[in-house]
Amino acid sequence: MQHTISVVVENEFGVLSRVVGLFSGRGFNIDSLSVAPTMDESLSRITIVTRGDDAILEQISKQLNKLVDVIKVLDFSDGSAIEREMALIKVAAEDDSRAEVLRIVDIFRAKIVDVTPKSYTIEITGNPSKINAILDLLKPLGLKELVRTGAVAIGRGPKGWKG
Amino acid sequence: MKMNGARILLESLKREGVDLVFGYPGGTVINLYDELMNMREIRHILPRHEQGGTHAADGYARASGKVGVAIATSGPGATNTITGIATAYMDSIPMVIITGQVPTPLIGNDAFQEVDIIGITRPITKHSFLIRSAKDIPAIVQKAFYIARSGRPGPVLIDFPKDVQISQAEFKWPENVDIRGYKPNIEGHQRQIEKAVDMMLAARRPVMYVGGGVILANAAAELTDLARTMQIPVTTTLMGLGSFPESDPLSLKMLGMHGAYCANMAITHTDLVIAVGSRFDDRVTGKIATFAPHAKIIHIDVDPTSIRKNVRVDLPIVGDTRDVLAKMLEYAKNHPDKVAALHSAMEAWHEDISGWKEKHPIGYKASTSIIKPQYVIQKLRELSDDDAIMATDVGQHQMWVAQFFGFQLPRTLLTSGGLGTMGYGLPAAMGAQAAFPKRQVLCVCGDGGVQMNMQEMATLVQQRLPVKIIILNNNFLGMVRQWQELFFDKRYSQTCLELPMDFVKLAEAYGAKGLKADKPSEVERVLKEGLAHKGPVIMEFKIAREEKVLPMVPAGASLNEMVLNA
Ligand SMILES: Cc1ncc(C[n+]2csc(CCOP(=O)(O)OP(=O)(O)O)c2C)c(N)n1
């Protein structure tokens, strides 16, 4: 099962490599990963989408907690969070398919951010499953390049992660 | 007062109570070593190899319970410490390793003797620090020692660039350590503790399975008291030897691959395993699916990641084992009636155990013509001091020591359990002897492994560390040969050492004493003479070459599938 974990860490040199090294060293999966500083500049937030059964997820969370630089591990597996990802998609668009691409972009409320006679570049933000859905439709038209940010997540409700 | 970074580091070590370090100089620590000459309060021991120095710091830590300190220069000095760091990491030994690093502006340039030692050691350290500014040194040293010794202990590396050693700053010792991401859970949950004791009181065939965590937490007294109060039998892992006296009738001795028959049978038939400071390593559990098949499991450990890593657990307790055991004892003592009821309910269980003990005690076939290694170990126990510290190397001799020495006291066995590092024994004994100059320190090695850090003989002689080295010489890499005999049709690929070494001459070349026994009749004399000698000694015993360590649970088999005599 896929799980999204947010890890609040010291915003310091070498911390990301400790987190990533833990995953590779123990054979845990990383489906996607994104990192950036938080509003408190001494902290960074890493969002990791990973996979495994309950026992593996328990180990991942415990092992992350064990790292000295990890302040907090938030496990969003139960759908208690809002998840968003952005993708930039360069798709072939000539003749007939130009109109088709525009229709799809419109339906998904995506944006065209670059246009050439042979292509469109699309920006889309949404739940990762929404991005997968638009990709399924665009694929037959000819994908030239795809860049995804990986998911970020935030808990629902009025409280921040500190409670 | 301003001082240079090197001095600040040494002052900080002093504040942490360090009075002994093992280290080897070089270009990027030359400034540190220059300052060391002014620092009378810190004794420095120069090994002959950084691996030796690191294992010595580890042996010092295991024997004394204090944090061991090792120093190495950048590049090859640092990489030479890696096996020592990994050995300490696998056995959770508190250690601080200080490595020199090229000057900060050169980091990343492939400078002379530059390696990314923090990157290299990341998976084998509990944590690490790169010092970027001299003013940060006191706080980093304080944190490093705190992390190394608290919670589940482990090695911490400090990388110390040369320019920072030279630069000036104010020495300011922080009042206390506070690391927001590191708050080890020390106190066990009271409700869980009471539940655990209730489960023990309700059990009929309970067994305590004790690991090195009890020794690391200095909880041997609490464990012994609890086991005796409740009359629950105790088996230990290799790392747990010494946490419970093996002479006690409740002792089942060691379990696992080369464990006692009674211990492995007890695990197979128990209805409640109380795991304390142990981590269900595969050498202990055998086939995991059939480990303690009829039992509920209580697991007490300071490290939450140990719990439910390898086995399902019915009742976890995260906390310092000493704190938890003390509270369990208190609760049990408040319920004397229930404890008495437990005693009578366990009568059949104790009978089963006595039966197993009698059926297959740990033993061997004696010989009058050829020296049996087990005999040497038994004699050694008889002739050595009760509080002697025993260091071993890795292989058959290590298992014979575990089976036949009869450990009574915590911190008297220093052995590489998790990593199984050949070459560990001699330098670890050196560290222990430096910690306890007056105690008897023994080191049992094979003829293979002893040569992996043989150079430290020079250090023993130079530093007047009178370690008593016992080499069980089978002229084989014995443990591997045993596997080849049992599982590879006696195809002894590269395990015969061929060249018969003269260890007596080697000892003498270093300026130590050398003694040798070829026949069983000479064993006692050699041991007596060697143990009585004031300086370091090598005692070589030519043992039965193809003697096997038995019983043995083949890798991947269940604990009750022991090979008892092959
Ligand atoms: C550094 C290292 N290399 C290889 C091994 C694999 N190994 C385990 S036991 C052993 C044989 C040890 O032989 P010896 O030191 O003579 O001791 P014996 O088993 O004969 O008592 C070997 C090679 C190891 N544990 N450590």
PDB file of C-alpha atoms in Angstrom, chain A:
ATOM      1  CA  MET A   1       0.000   0.000   0.000  1.00  0.00           C
ATOM      2  CA  GLN A   2       1.129   3.558  -0.759  1.00  0.00           C
ATOM      3  CA  HIS A   3       1.661   5.916   2.141  1.00  0.00           C
ATOM      4  CA  THR A   4       2.606   9.539   2.395  1.00  0.00           C
ATOM      5  CA  ILE A   5       4.911  10.513   5.220  1.00  0.00           C
ATOM      6  CA  SER A   6       5.969  14.023   6.158  1.00  0.00           C
ATOM      7  CA  VAL A   7       9.226  14.336   8.024  1.00  0.00           C
ATOM      8  CA  VAL A   8      10.100  17.558   9.798  1.00  0.00           C
ATOM      9  CA  VAL A   9      13.888  17.780  10.070  1.00  0.00           C
ATOM     10  CA  GLU A  10      16.669  20.156  11.044  1.00  0.00           C
ATOM     11  CA  ASN A  11      17.365  22.396   8.075  1.00  0.00           C
ATOM     12  CA  GLU A  12      21.011  21.427   8.062  1.00  0.00           C
ATOM     13  CA  PHE A  13      23.731  20.122   5.874  1.00  0.00           C
ATOM     14  CA  GLY A  14      23.648  16.361   5.369  1.00  0.00           C
ATOM     15  CA  VAL A  15      20.207  15.688   6.818  1.00  0.00           C
ATOM     16  CA  LEU A  16      18.577  14.719   3.542  1.00  0.00           C
ATOM     17  CA  SER A  17      21.312  12.184   2.865  1.00  0.00           C
ATOM     18  CA  ARG A  18      20.667  10.584   6.248  1.00  0.00           C
ATOM     19  CA  VAL A  19      16.981  10.219   5.465  1.00  0.00           C
ATOM     20  CA  VAL A  20      17.531   8.933   1.955  1.00  0.00           C
ATOM     21  CA  GLY A  21      20.372   6.676   3.115  1.00  0.00           C
ATOM     22  CA  LEU A  22      18.044   5.120   5.648  1.00  0.00           C
ATOM     23  CA  PHE A  23      15.588   4.187   2.907  1.00  0.00           C
ATOM     24  CA  SER A  24      18.192   2.710   0.583  1.00  0.00           C
ATOM     25  CA  GLY A  25      20.161   1.009   3.362  1.00  0.00           C
ATOM     26  CA  ARG A  26      17.123  -0.779   4.738  1.00  0.00           C
ATOM     27  CA  GLY A  27      15.516  -1.560   1.430  1.00  0.00           C
ATOM     28  CA  PHE A  28      12.520   0.756   1.869  1.00  0.00           C
ATOM     29  CA  ASN A  29      10.870   2.175  -1.247  1.00  0.00           C
ATOM     30  CA  ILE A  30      10.730   5.810  -2.259  1.00  0.00           C
ATOM     31  CA  ASP A  31       8.082   6.510  -4.873  1.00  0.00           C
ATOM     32  CA  SER A  32       8.559  10.240  -4.638  1.00  0.00           C
ATOM     33  CA  LEU A  33      10.293  12.755  -2.457  1.00  0.00           C
ATOM     34  CA  SER A  34      10.132  16.498  -2.064  1.00  0.00           C
ATOM     35  CA  VAL A  35      11.995  18.830   0.278  1.00  0.00           C
ATOM     36  CA  ALA A  36      11.912  22.512   1.175  1.00  0.00           C
ATOM     37  CA  PRO A  37      12.345  24.765   4.207  1.00  0.00           C
ATOM     38  CA  THR A  38       9.294  25.529   6.349  1.00  0.00           C
ATOM     39  CA  MET A  39       8.051  28.833   7.765  1.00  0.00           C
ATOM     40  CA  ASP A  40      10.481  28.206  10.611  1.00  0.00           C
ATOM     41  CA  GLU A  41      13.706  28.468   8.652  1.00  0.00           C
ATOM     42  CA  SER A  42      15.585  26.179  10.991  1.00  0.00           C
ATOM     43  CA  LEU A  43      13.349  23.343   9.829  1.00  0.00           C
ATOM     44  CA  SER A  44      12.841  21.557   6.540  1.00  0.00           C
ATOM     45  CA  ARG A  45       9.950  19.379   5.576  1.00  0.00           C
ATOM     46  CA  ILE A  46      10.461  16.242   3.555  1.00  0.00           C
ATOM     47  CA  THR A  47       7.450  14.536   2.011  1.00  0.00           C
ATOM     48  CA  ILE A  48       8.017  10.940   1.039  1.00  0.00           C
ATOM     49  CA  VAL A  49       5.606   8.678  -0.757  1.00  0.00           C
ATOM     50  CA  THR A  50       6.518   5.128   0.098  1.00  0.00           C
ATOM     51  CA  ARG A  51       5.077   1.643  -0.013  1.00  0.00           C
ATOM     52  CA  GLY A  52       4.866  -1.423   2.198  1.00  0.00           C
ATOM     53  CA  ASP A  53       2.751  -3.455   4.557  1.00  0.00           C
ATOM     54  CA  ASP A  54       1.967  -2.331   8.094  1.00  0.00           C
ATOM     55  CA  ALA A  55       5.109  -3.874   9.575  1.00  0.00           C
ATOM     56  CA  ILE A  56       7.341  -2.095   7.062  1.00  0.00           C
ATOM     57  CA  LEU A  57       5.572   1.213   7.546  1.00  0.00           C
ATOM     58  CA  GLU A  58       5.940   0.884  11.302  1.00  0.00           C
ATOM     59  CA  GLN A  59       9.676   0.282  10.862  1.00  0.00           C
ATOM     60  CA  ILE A  60      10.015   3.233   8.478  1.00  0.00           C
ATOM     61  CA  SER A  61       8.372   5.555  10.926  1.00  0.00           C
ATOM     62  CA  LYS A  62      10.371   4.242  13.905  1.00  0.00           C
ATOM     63  CA  GLN A  63      13.649   4.349  12.021  1.00  0.00           C
ATOM     64  CA  LEU A  64      12.985   7.914  10.888  1.00  0.00           C
ATOM     65  CA  ASN A  65      12.165   8.927  14.443  1.00  0.00           C
ATOM     66  CA  LYS A  66      15.446   7.441  15.571  1.00  0.00           C
ATOM     67  CA  LEU A  67      17.493   9.830  13.424  1.00  0.00           C
ATOM     68  CA  VAL A  68      18.848  12.602  15.617  1.00  0.00           C
ATOM     69  CA  ASP A  69      17.967  15.305  13.086  1.00  0.00           C
ATOM     70  CA  VAL A  70      14.349  14.244  12.712  1.00  0.00           C
ATOM     71  CA  ILE A  71      11.998  16.378  14.792  1.00  0.00           C
ATOM     72  CA  LYS A  72       8.669  14.841  13.849  1.00  0.00           C
ATOM     73  CA  VAL A  73       7.277  12.126  11.622  1.00  0.00           C
ATOM     74  CA  LEU A  74       3.719  12.612  10.361  1.00  0.00           C
ATOM     75  CA  ASP A  75       2.102   9.586   8.811  1.00  0.00           C
ATOM     76  CA  PHE A  76      -0.741  10.548   6.507  1.00  0.00           C
ATOM     77  CA  SER A  77      -1.708   7.082   5.468  1.00  0.00           C
ATOM     78  CA  ASP A  78      -5.313   7.310   6.654  1.00  0.00           C
ATOM     79  CA  GLY A  79      -6.369  10.045   4.239  1.00  0.00           C
ATOM     80  CA  SER A  80      -6.241  12.673   6.954  1.00  0.00           C
ATOM     81  CA  ALA A  81      -4.339  15.033   4.718  1.00  0.00           C
ATOM     82  CA  ILE A  82      -4.623  17.052   1.574  1.00  0.00           C
ATOM     83  CA  GLU A  83      -2.109  15.973  -1.002  1.00  0.00           C
ATOM     84  CA  ARG A  84      -0.981  17.953  -4.004  1.00  0.00           C
ATOM     85  CA  GLU A  85       1.552  17.491  -6.726  1.00  0.00           C
ATOM     86  CA  MET A  86       2.522  19.606  -9.725  1.00  0.00           C
ATOM     87  CA  ALA A  87       3.550  18.322 -13.116  1.00  0.00           C
ATOM     88  CA  LEU A  88       4.953  19.977 -16.236  1.00  0.00           C
ATOM     89  CA  ILE A  89       4.052  17.974 -19.319  1.00  0.00           C
ATOM     90  CA  LYS A  90       5.379  18.553 -22.828  1.00  0.00           C
ATOM     91  CA  VAL A  91       3.037  16.933 -25.298  1.00  0.00           C
ATOM     92  CA  ALA A  92       3.160  16.663 -29.104  1.00  0.00           C
ATOM     93  CA  ALA A  93       0.450  18.838 -30.622  1.00  0.00           C
ATOM     94  CA  GLU A  94       0.103  19.041 -34.390  1.00  0.00           C
ATOM     95  CA  ASP A  95      -2.899  19.285 -36.693  1.00  0.00           C
ATOM     96  CA  ASP A  96      -5.906  17.458 -35.270  1.00  0.00           C
ATOM     97  CA  SER A  97      -4.422  16.703 -31.889  1.00  0.00           C
ATOM     98  CA  ARG A  98      -3.950  20.392 -31.007  1.00  0.00           C
ATOM     99  CA  ALA A  99      -7.640  20.777 -30.319  1.00  0.00           C
ATOM    100  CA  GLU A 100      -7.781  17.506 -28.422  1.00  0.00           C
ATOM    101  CA  VAL A 101      -4.980  18.581 -26.093  1.00  0.00           C
ATOM    102  CA  LEU A 102      -6.747  21.862 -25.405  1.00  0.00           C
ATOM    103  CA  ARG A 103      -9.957  20.026 -24.573  1.00  0.00           C
ATOM    104  CA  ILE A 104      -8.198  17.769 -22.114  1.00  0.00           C
ATOM    105  CA  VAL A 105      -6.399  20.741 -20.524  1.00  0.00           C
ATOM    106  CA  ASP A 106      -9.713  22.464 -20.138  1.00  0.00           C
ATOM    107  CA  ILE A 107     -11.453  19.492 -18.536  1.00  0.00           C
ATOM    108  CA  PHE A 108      -8.652  19.083 -15.983  1.00  0.00           C
ATOM    109  CA  ARG A 109      -8.372  22.830 -15.321  1.00  0.00           C
ATOM    110  CA  ALA A 110      -4.708  22.644 -16.256  1.00  0.00           C
ATOM    111  CA  LYS A 111      -2.778  25.486 -17.930  1.00  0.00           C
ATOM    112  CA  ILE A 112      -0.779  25.831 -21.103  1.00  0.00           C
ATOM    113  CA  VAL A 113       2.508  27.502 -20.166  1.00  0.00           C
ATOM    114  CA  ASP A 114       4.435  27.195 -23.434  1.00  0.00           C
ATOM    115  CA  VAL A 115       3.313  26.849 -27.033  1.00  0.00           C
ATOM    116  CA  THR A 116       5.145  25.945 -30.240  1.00  0.00           C
ATOM    117  CA  PRO A 117       3.758  24.861 -33.611  1.00  0.00           C
ATOM    118  CA  LYS A 118       4.560  21.286 -32.675  1.00  0.00           C
ATOM    119  CA  SER A 119       3.908  21.147 -28.949  1.00  0.00           C
ATOM    120  CA  TYR A 120       2.174  22.379 -25.846  1.00  0.00           C
ATOM    121  CA  THR A 121       3.667  22.460 -22.373  1.00  0.00           C
ATOM    122  CA  ILE A 122       1.060  21.947 -19.706  1.00  0.00           C
ATOM    123  CA  GLU A 123       1.146  22.803 -16.036  1.00  0.00           C
ATOM    124  CA  ILE A 124      -1.187  20.862 -13.784  1.00  0.00           C
ATOM    125  CA  THR A 125      -1.602  20.758 -10.036  1.00  0.00           C
ATOM    126  CA  GLY A 126      -3.684  18.321  -8.088  1.00  0.00           C
ATOM    127  CA  ASN A 127      -3.876  15.094  -6.248  1.00  0.00           C
ATOM    128  CA  PRO A 128      -1.326  12.664  -7.711  1.00  0.00           C
ATOM    129  CA  SER A 129      -4.192  10.517  -9.031  1.00  0.00           C
ATOM    130  CA  LYS A 130      -5.497  13.450 -11.032  1.00  0.00           C
ATOM    131  CA  ILE A 131      -2.091  13.841 -12.652  1.00  0.00           C
ATOM    132  CA  ASN A 132      -2.054  10.144 -13.467  1.00  0.00           C
ATOM    133  CA  ALA A 133      -5.470  10.549 -15.063  1.00  0.00           C
ATOM    134  CA  ILE A 134      -4.466  13.395 -17.388  1.00  0.00           C
ATOM    135  CA  LEU A 135      -1.318  11.499 -18.333  1.00  0.00           C
ATOM    136  CA  ASP A 136      -3.404   8.508 -19.350  1.00  0.00           C
ATOM    137  CA  LEU A 137      -5.335  10.716 -21.740  1.00  0.00           C
ATOM    138  CA  LEU A 138      -2.311  12.556 -23.119  1.00  0.00           C
ATOM    139  CA  LYS A 139      -0.135   9.500 -23.626  1.00  0.00           C
ATOM    140  CA  PRO A 140      -1.760   8.379 -26.913  1.00  0.00           C
ATOM    141  CA  LEU A 141      -1.141  11.865 -28.315  1.00  0.00           C
ATOM    142  CA  GLY A 142       2.624  11.639 -27.784  1.00  0.00           C
ATOM    143  CA  LEU A 143       4.355  12.683 -24.556  1.00  0.00           C
ATOM    144  CA  LYS A 144       7.733  14.328 -25.107  1.00  0.00           C
ATOM    145  CA  GLU A 145       8.745  15.059 -21.528  1.00  0.00           C
ATOM    146  CA  LEU A 146       7.310  14.796 -18.040  1.00  0.00           C
ATOM    147  CA  VAL A 147       8.460  16.424 -14.807  1.00  0.00           C
ATOM    148  CA  ARG A 148       6.640  15.809 -11.526  1.00  0.00           C
ATOM    149  CA  THR A 149       7.406  17.435  -8.191  1.00  0.00           C
ATOM    150  CA  GLY A 150       6.349  14.531  -6.064  1.00  0.00           C
ATOM    151  CA  ALA A 151       3.523  14.946  -3.606  1.00  0.00           C
ATOM    152  CA  VAL A 152       3.408  17.374  -0.709  1.00  0.00           C
ATOM    153  CA  ALA A 153       0.869  16.939   2.046  1.00  0.00           C
ATOM    154  CA  ILE A 154      -0.695  18.903   4.866  1.00  0.00           C
ATOM    155  CA  GLY A 155      -3.038  17.695   7.573  1.00  0.00           C
ATOM    156  CA  ARG A 156      -6.703  18.631   7.429  1.00  0.00           C
ATOM    157  CA  GLY A 157      -8.351  20.791  10.066  1.00  0.00           C
ATOM    158  CA  PRO A 158      -7.427  23.923  11.990  1.00  0.00           C
ATOM    159  CA  LYS A 159      -4.262  22.643  13.664  1.00  0.00           C
ATOM    160  CA  GLY A 160      -0.680  22.870  12.407  1.00  0.00           C
ATOM    161  CA  TRP A 161       1.651  19.902  12.883  1.00  0.00           C
ATOM    162  CA  LYS A 162       2.783  21.218  16.258  1.00  0.00           C
ATOM    163  CA  GLY A 163      -0.834  20.907  17.423  1.00  0.00           C
TER     164      GLY A 163
END
